[in-house]
């Protein structure tokens, strides 16, 4: 029903906007709750057991994170007597809030729900979950000052490593994208303390690249690496573009995805954190490996060229092709 869909999307936007605009912890929490409640019907709309399971998992983790956030902000008000987001001073509520937000966006070691949830969803809902749903918690993370840098660095490094290793043994594309998301978020959190503007740049480029990837898979109607391997008969043009998009996600130099990683490594080196930069760069190699594997499956393996594999790809929907064209161009050539 278009009315229900419009209402839910409005709720999604409203929740994020409330969190953006708030300087009071209660209001921020309320925005996060509206956000969660708006996306849950969108996730369960297909009434498939897998989708319902994913929705339940998502609801439980988000409710836990929101409860932690509320508890931490109440504790902060009790200890210091104020509710302002920017004025956090006590280390205990600060740590707790950081962990709650990490659980909300799926940073390692609180990441285990993300691949499971994403695997149960439609690709478009999965796209909303991977991009829009990260905005509100990120706004809060950017606003809280004087967090212990060790916590953020540990979360960031763990996420880049887990995102690299976790994606290696996956054949399902949505799980691969979930691990890729964890790794990218790790890079953003790594630099959050030292250069918030770089975090925002990384978030923006991640959004563009993820948009492109999800739309390509949606257009190909492929959810596993096997389905991608036979996709060149369906859509030859897409098959030549997709590896470039994937390698951009991995962060190879002439493509857009290299820019945030390059700048983040440079900033870490400036902060005398060379070992940290080295570890992060090495973990990027892990991610690169599984993107390369998918690219290999798409471009270098011949599929049986039977007529059932050939679909009328020229007549695809304009709602998909325009954003796909824009984001794919941006993903490949923004650097």
CSV table of C-alpha atoms in Angstrom, one decimal:
chain,number,residue,atom,x,y,z
A,1,UNK,CA,0.0,0.0,0.0
A,2,UNK,CA,1.6,3.3,-1.1
A,3,UNK,CA,0.1,5.2,1.8
A,4,UNK,CA,1.6,2.9,4.4
A,5,UNK,CA,4.9,2.9,2.5
A,6,UNK,CA,4.9,6.7,2.5
A,7,UNK,CA,4.1,6.8,6.2
A,8,UNK,CA,6.9,4.4,7.0
A,9,UNK,CA,9.5,6.3,4.9
A,10,UNK,CA,8.4,9.6,6.5
A,11,UNK,CA,8.9,8.0,9.9
A,12,UNK,CA,12.3,6.8,8.9
A,13,UNK,CA,13.3,10.4,7.8
A,14,UNK,CA,11.7,11.9,10.9
A,15,UNK,CA,13.5,9.7,13.4
A,16,UNK,CA,16.9,10.5,11.9
A,17,UNK,CA,16.1,14.2,11.7
A,18,UNK,CA,15.0,14.3,15.3
A,19,UNK,CA,18.3,12.6,16.4
A,20,UNK,CA,20.3,15.1,14.2
A,21,UNK,CA,18.6,18.1,15.7
A,22,UNK,CA,18.6,17.1,19.3
A,23,UNK,CA,21.0,18.2,22.0
A,24,UNK,CA,19.2,16.4,24.7
A,25,UNK,CA,19.8,12.6,25.3
A,26,UNK,CA,16.1,11.8,25.7
A,27,UNK,CA,15.2,13.4,22.4
A,28,UNK,CA,18.1,11.6,20.6
A,29,UNK,CA,16.9,8.3,22.0
A,30,UNK,CA,13.4,9.0,20.8
A,31,UNK,CA,14.6,9.7,17.3
A,32,UNK,CA,16.5,6.4,17.3
A,33,UNK,CA,13.4,4.6,18.5
A,34,UNK,CA,11.1,6.1,15.8
A,35,UNK,CA,13.8,5.1,13.2
A,36,UNK,CA,13.8,1.5,14.4
A,37,UNK,CA,10.0,1.2,14.5
A,38,UNK,CA,9.7,2.7,11.0
A,39,UNK,CA,12.1,0.3,9.3
A,40,UNK,CA,10.7,-2.9,11.0
A,41,UNK,CA,7.5,-3.2,8.8
A,42,UNK,CA,9.7,-2.5,5.7
A,43,UNK,CA,12.0,-5.4,6.7
A,44,UNK,CA,9.1,-7.9,7.3
A,45,UNK,CA,7.0,-6.9,4.3
A,46,UNK,CA,7.6,-10.1,2.3
A,47,UNK,CA,6.3,-12.3,5.1
A,48,UNK,CA,9.0,-14.8,4.3
A,49,UNK,CA,10.2,-16.8,7.4
A,50,UNK,CA,13.8,-15.7,6.7
A,51,UNK,CA,12.7,-12.0,6.6
A,52,UNK,CA,10.6,-12.3,9.8
A,53,UNK,CA,13.6,-13.9,11.5
A,54,UNK,CA,15.9,-11.2,10.4
A,55,UNK,CA,13.4,-8.5,11.5
A,56,UNK,CA,13.1,-10.1,15.0
A,57,UNK,CA,16.9,-10.2,15.3
A,58,UNK,CA,17.2,-6.6,14.2
A,59,UNK,CA,14.5,-5.5,16.6
A,60,UNK,CA,16.1,-7.2,19.6
A,61,UNK,CA,19.6,-5.8,19.0
A,62,UNK,CA,18.3,-2.3,18.3
A,63,UNK,CA,16.0,-2.4,21.4
A,64,UNK,CA,19.0,-3.6,23.5
A,65,UNK,CA,21.2,-0.8,22.2
A,66,UNK,CA,18.5,1.8,22.8
A,67,UNK,CA,17.9,0.6,26.3
A,68,UNK,CA,21.7,0.8,27.0
A,69,UNK,CA,21.7,4.3,25.6
A,70,UNK,CA,18.8,5.4,27.8
A,71,UNK,CA,20.4,3.8,30.8
A,72,UNK,CA,23.7,5.5,30.2
A,73,UNK,CA,22.2,8.9,29.6
A,74,UNK,CA,20.1,8.6,32.8
A,75,UNK,CA,23.2,7.5,34.7
A,76,UNK,CA,25.0,10.6,33.2
A,77,UNK,CA,22.2,12.9,34.3
A,78,UNK,CA,22.3,11.3,37.8
A,79,UNK,CA,26.1,11.6,38.1
A,80,UNK,CA,26.6,15.1,36.6
A,81,UNK,CA,23.1,16.6,36.6
A,82,UNK,CA,22.7,17.5,32.9
A,83,UNK,CA,21.4,15.9,29.8
A,84,UNK,CA,23.4,17.7,27.1
A,85,UNK,CA,24.9,15.5,24.5
A,86,UNK,CA,28.0,17.7,24.0
A,87,UNK,CA,28.7,18.1,27.7
A,88,UNK,CA,29.4,14.5,28.6
A,89,UNK,CA,32.3,14.3,31.1
A,90,UNK,CA,31.9,11.2,33.3
A,91,UNK,CA,33.9,8.2,31.8
A,92,UNK,CA,31.3,5.5,32.7
A,93,UNK,CA,28.3,6.8,30.8
A,94,UNK,CA,30.6,7.9,28.0
A,95,UNK,CA,31.9,4.4,27.5
A,96,UNK,CA,28.5,2.8,27.8
A,97,UNK,CA,27.0,5.2,25.2
A,98,UNK,CA,29.9,4.5,22.8
A,99,UNK,CA,29.3,0.8,23.1
A,100,UNK,CA,25.5,1.2,22.7
A,101,UNK,CA,26.0,3.2,19.5
A,102,UNK,CA,28.6,0.6,18.3
A,103,UNK,CA,26.0,-2.1,18.8
A,104,UNK,CA,23.4,0.0,16.9
A,105,UNK,CA,25.6,0.4,13.8
A,106,UNK,CA,27.2,-3.1,14.0
A,107,UNK,CA,30.8,-2.5,14.9
A,108,UNK,CA,32.9,-5.5,15.9
A,109,UNK,CA,32.8,-7.2,18.5
A,110,UNK,CA,29.0,-6.3,18.5
A,111,UNK,CA,28.6,-7.0,14.8
A,112,UNK,CA,27.2,-10.6,14.8
A,113,UNK,CA,23.6,-9.5,14.1
A,114,UNK,CA,24.4,-7.6,10.9
A,115,UNK,CA,25.3,-10.3,8.4
A,116,UNK,CA,22.3,-12.4,9.7
A,117,UNK,CA,19.9,-9.6,9.4
A,118,UNK,CA,21.1,-8.4,6.0
A,119,UNK,CA,20.9,-11.9,4.6
A,120,UNK,CA,17.2,-12.1,5.3
A,121,UNK,CA,16.2,-8.9,3.6
A,122,UNK,CA,15.3,-7.6,0.1
A,123,UNK,CA,18.2,-5.8,-1.5
A,124,UNK,CA,16.5,-2.4,-1.4
A,125,UNK,CA,15.6,-2.7,2.3
A,126,UNK,CA,19.2,-3.9,2.8
A,127,UNK,CA,20.4,-0.8,1.2
A,128,UNK,CA,18.4,1.4,3.5
A,129,UNK,CA,19.7,-0.6,6.5
A,130,UNK,CA,23.3,-0.2,5.3
A,131,UNK,CA,23.2,3.5,4.6
A,132,UNK,CA,20.4,5.6,6.1
A,133,UNK,CA,20.2,3.6,9.4
A,134,UNK,CA,23.8,4.4,10.1
A,135,UNK,CA,23.3,8.2,10.0
A,136,UNK,CA,21.6,8.8,13.3
A,137,UNK,CA,24.1,6.8,15.5
A,138,UNK,CA,26.9,8.4,13.6
A,139,UNK,CA,25.6,11.9,14.4
A,140,UNK,CA,25.6,11.0,18.1
A,141,UNK,CA,29.1,9.5,17.9
A,142,UNK,CA,30.4,12.7,16.3
A,143,UNK,CA,28.8,14.9,18.9
A,144,UNK,CA,30.1,13.2,22.1
A,145,UNK,CA,33.4,14.7,23.1
A,146,UNK,CA,36.3,13.3,25.2
A,147,UNK,CA,35.6,9.5,24.7
A,148,UNK,CA,38.6,7.4,25.7
A,149,UNK,CA,40.5,7.1,22.4
A,150,UNK,CA,41.6,3.5,23.2
A,151,UNK,CA,37.9,2.3,23.0
A,152,UNK,CA,37.4,3.9,19.6
A,153,UNK,CA,40.7,2.6,18.2
A,154,UNK,CA,40.0,-0.9,19.5
A,155,UNK,CA,36.5,-0.9,18.0
A,156,UNK,CA,37.7,0.4,14.7
A,157,UNK,CA,40.6,-2.0,14.4
A,158,UNK,CA,38.5,-5.0,15.5
A,159,UNK,CA,35.9,-4.0,12.9
A,160,UNK,CA,38.4,-3.7,10.0
A,161,UNK,CA,39.9,-7.1,10.9
A,162,UNK,CA,36.5,-8.9,11.4
A,163,UNK,CA,35.1,-7.3,8.3
A,164,UNK,CA,38.1,-8.6,6.4
A,165,UNK,CA,38.2,-12.1,7.8
A,166,UNK,CA,34.4,-12.6,8.0
A,167,UNK,CA,33.8,-12.0,4.3
A,168,UNK,CA,36.4,-14.5,3.2
A,169,UNK,CA,34.2,-17.6,3.5
A,170,UNK,CA,30.9,-16.2,2.3
A,171,UNK,CA,29.2,-17.1,-0.9
A,172,UNK,CA,26.1,-15.0,-0.3
A,173,UNK,CA,26.4,-11.5,-1.6
A,174,UNK,CA,24.3,-9.8,1.1
A,175,UNK,CA,26.6,-11.3,3.8
A,176,UNK,CA,29.7,-10.2,1.9
A,177,UNK,CA,28.2,-6.7,1.8
A,178,UNK,CA,27.5,-6.8,5.5
A,179,UNK,CA,31.1,-7.7,6.3
A,180,UNK,CA,32.2,-5.0,3.9
A,181,UNK,CA,30.0,-2.6,5.8
A,182,UNK,CA,31.6,-3.6,9.1
A,183,UNK,CA,35.1,-3.0,7.7
A,184,UNK,CA,34.2,0.4,6.3
A,185,UNK,CA,32.6,1.5,9.6
A,186,UNK,CA,35.8,0.3,11.3
A,187,UNK,CA,37.9,2.7,9.1
A,188,UNK,CA,35.5,5.6,10.0
A,189,UNK,CA,35.6,4.9,13.8
A,190,UNK,CA,39.4,4.6,13.6
A,191,UNK,CA,39.8,8.2,12.5
A,192,UNK,CA,36.8,9.7,14.4
A,193,UNK,CA,38.9,10.9,17.3
A,194,UNK,CA,41.6,12.6,15.2
A,195,UNK,CA,39.7,14.0,12.2
A,196,UNK,CA,35.8,14.0,12.2
A,197,UNK,CA,35.7,15.6,8.8
A,198,UNK,CA,37.6,12.5,7.4
A,199,UNK,CA,35.0,10.3,9.0
A,200,UNK,CA,32.3,12.1,7.2
A,201,UNK,CA,34.1,11.9,3.9
A,202,UNK,CA,34.6,8.1,4.4
A,203,UNK,CA,30.9,7.8,5.3
A,204,UNK,CA,29.8,9.7,2.2
A,205,UNK,CA,32.0,7.7,-0.2
A,206,UNK,CA,30.9,4.5,1.5
A,207,UNK,CA,27.2,5.5,0.9
A,208,UNK,CA,27.8,6.2,-2.8
A,209,UNK,CA,29.7,2.9,-3.4
A,210,UNK,CA,27.2,0.8,-1.4
A,211,UNK,CA,24.3,2.4,-3.3
A,212,UNK,CA,25.9,1.4,-6.6
A,213,UNK,CA,26.7,-2.1,-5.5
A,214,UNK,CA,23.2,-2.9,-4.1
A,215,UNK,CA,21.5,-1.4,-7.2
A,216,UNK,CA,23.8,-3.5,-9.5
A,217,UNK,CA,22.9,-6.7,-7.6
A,218,UNK,CA,19.2,-5.7,-7.7
A,219,UNK,CA,19.3,-5.2,-11.4
A,220,UNK,CA,21.1,-8.5,-11.9
A,221,UNK,CA,18.6,-10.2,-9.5
A,222,UNK,CA,21.6,-12.0,-8.0
A,223,UNK,CA,22.0,-12.8,-4.3
A,224,UNK,CA,24.9,-15.3,-4.5
A,225,UNK,CA,28.3,-15.4,-6.2
A,226,UNK,CA,27.0,-18.3,-8.4
A,227,UNK,CA,24.2,-16.1,-9.7
A,228,UNK,CA,26.7,-13.4,-10.5
A,229,UNK,CA,28.8,-15.8,-12.5
A,230,UNK,CA,26.0,-16.4,-15.0
A,231,UNK,CA,24.9,-12.8,-15.1
A,232,UNK,CA,27.0,-11.7,-18.1
A,233,UNK,CA,24.4,-13.3,-20.4
A,234,UNK,CA,21.7,-11.2,-18.7
A,235,UNK,CA,23.4,-7.9,-18.7
A,236,UNK,CA,26.8,-7.6,-20.4
A,237,UNK,CA,27.2,-3.9,-19.6
A,238,UNK,CA,26.6,-4.4,-15.9
A,239,UNK,CA,29.0,-7.3,-15.9
A,240,UNK,CA,31.8,-5.1,-17.1
A,241,UNK,CA,31.0,-2.4,-14.6
A,242,UNK,CA,30.4,-4.4,-11.5
A,243,UNK,CA,34.0,-5.5,-10.9
A,244,UNK,CA,35.1,-1.8,-11.0
A,245,UNK,CA,32.4,-1.0,-8.4
A,246,UNK,CA,33.6,-3.8,-6.2
A,247,UNK,CA,37.2,-2.9,-6.5
A,248,UNK,CA,36.3,0.6,-5.6
A,249,UNK,CA,34.7,-0.7,-2.4
A,250,UNK,CA,37.9,-2.6,-1.7
A,251,UNK,CA,39.9,0.7,-2.1
A,252,UNK,CA,42.1,0.3,-5.2
A,253,UNK,CA,43.9,3.4,-6.3
A,254,UNK,CA,42.4,4.9,-9.5
A,255,UNK,CA,38.9,4.4,-8.1
A,256,UNK,CA,36.9,6.5,-5.6
A,257,UNK,CA,37.1,4.1,-2.7
A,258,UNK,CA,40.9,4.7,-2.4
A,259,UNK,CA,40.5,8.3,-1.4
A,260,UNK,CA,39.1,7.9,2.2
A,261,UNK,CA,41.6,5.1,3.0
A,262,UNK,CA,44.5,7.1,1.6
A,263,UNK,CA,43.6,10.2,3.7
A,264,UNK,CA,42.9,8.1,6.8
A,265,UNK,CA,46.2,6.4,6.6
A,266,UNK,CA,47.9,9.7,6.1
A,267,UNK,CA,46.2,11.2,9.1
A,268,UNK,CA,47.0,8.2,11.3
A,269,UNK,CA,50.7,8.5,10.3
A,270,UNK,CA,50.6,12.2,11.2
A,271,UNK,CA,49.3,11.3,14.6
A,272,UNK,CA,52.3,9.0,15.2
A,273,UNK,CA,50.2,5.9,14.9
A,274,UNK,CA,52.2,4.1,12.3
A,275,UNK,CA,51.6,0.5,13.7
A,276,UNK,CA,47.8,1.2,13.7
A,277,UNK,CA,47.9,2.5,10.1
A,278,UNK,CA,49.9,-0.6,9.1
A,279,UNK,CA,47.4,-3.0,10.7
A,280,UNK,CA,44.5,-1.1,9.1
A,281,UNK,CA,46.1,-1.2,5.6
A,282,UNK,CA,46.8,-4.9,6.0
A,283,UNK,CA,43.2,-5.6,7.0
A,284,UNK,CA,42.1,-3.8,3.8
A,285,UNK,CA,44.0,-6.5,1.9
A,286,UNK,CA,41.6,-9.1,3.4
A,287,UNK,CA,38.6,-7.2,2.1
A,288,UNK,CA,40.3,-6.7,-1.3
A,289,UNK,CA,40.7,-10.5,-1.6
A,290,UNK,CA,37.0,-11.3,-1.4
A,291,UNK,CA,36.0,-8.4,-3.7
A,292,UNK,CA,38.6,-9.8,-6.2
A,293,UNK,CA,37.1,-13.2,-5.9
A,294,UNK,CA,33.6,-11.9,-6.8
A,295,UNK,CA,35.1,-9.9,-9.7
A,296,UNK,CA,36.9,-13.0,-10.9
A,297,UNK,CA,33.6,-15.0,-10.8
A,298,UNK,CA,31.9,-12.4,-12.8
A,299,UNK,CA,34.4,-11.6,-15.5
A,300,UNK,CA,36.8,-14.5,-15.9
A,301,UNK,CA,34.5,-17.5,-15.7
A,302,UNK,CA,32.4,-18.5,-18.7
A,303,UNK,CA,28.8,-19.5,-18.0
A,304,UNK,CA,26.7,-21.9,-20.0
A,305,UNK,CA,25.2,-19.6,-22.6
A,306,UNK,CA,21.7,-21.0,-22.6
A,307,UNK,CA,18.6,-19.0,-23.5
A,308,UNK,CA,17.1,-19.2,-20.1
A,309,UNK,CA,19.9,-17.1,-18.8
A,310,UNK,CA,19.2,-14.4,-21.2
A,311,UNK,CA,16.7,-11.8,-20.0
A,312,UNK,CA,15.5,-8.6,-21.7
A,313,UNK,CA,17.9,-6.5,-19.7
A,314,UNK,CA,17.5,-3.4,-21.9
A,315,UNK,CA,14.0,-2.8,-20.6
A,316,UNK,CA,14.9,-2.3,-16.9
A,317,UNK,CA,13.0,0.1,-14.7
A,318,UNK,CA,14.1,3.8,-14.8
A,319,UNK,CA,13.7,4.0,-11.0
A,320,UNK,CA,16.7,1.8,-10.7
A,321,UNK,CA,18.8,2.8,-13.8
A,322,UNK,CA,19.1,6.5,-13.1
A,323,UNK,CA,20.4,6.3,-9.5
A,324,UNK,CA,22.5,3.4,-10.7
A,325,UNK,CA,24.1,5.4,-13.5
A,326,UNK,CA,24.9,8.3,-11.2
A,327,UNK,CA,26.2,6.3,-8.3
A,328,UNK,CA,28.3,4.0,-10.4
A,329,UNK,CA,29.9,6.9,-12.2
A,330,UNK,CA,30.7,8.5,-8.8
A,331,UNK,CA,32.0,5.2,-7.5
A,332,UNK,CA,34.4,4.7,-10.3
A,333,UNK,CA,35.6,8.3,-11.1
A,334,UNK,CA,35.3,10.6,-8.1
A,335,UNK,CA,39.0,10.3,-7.1
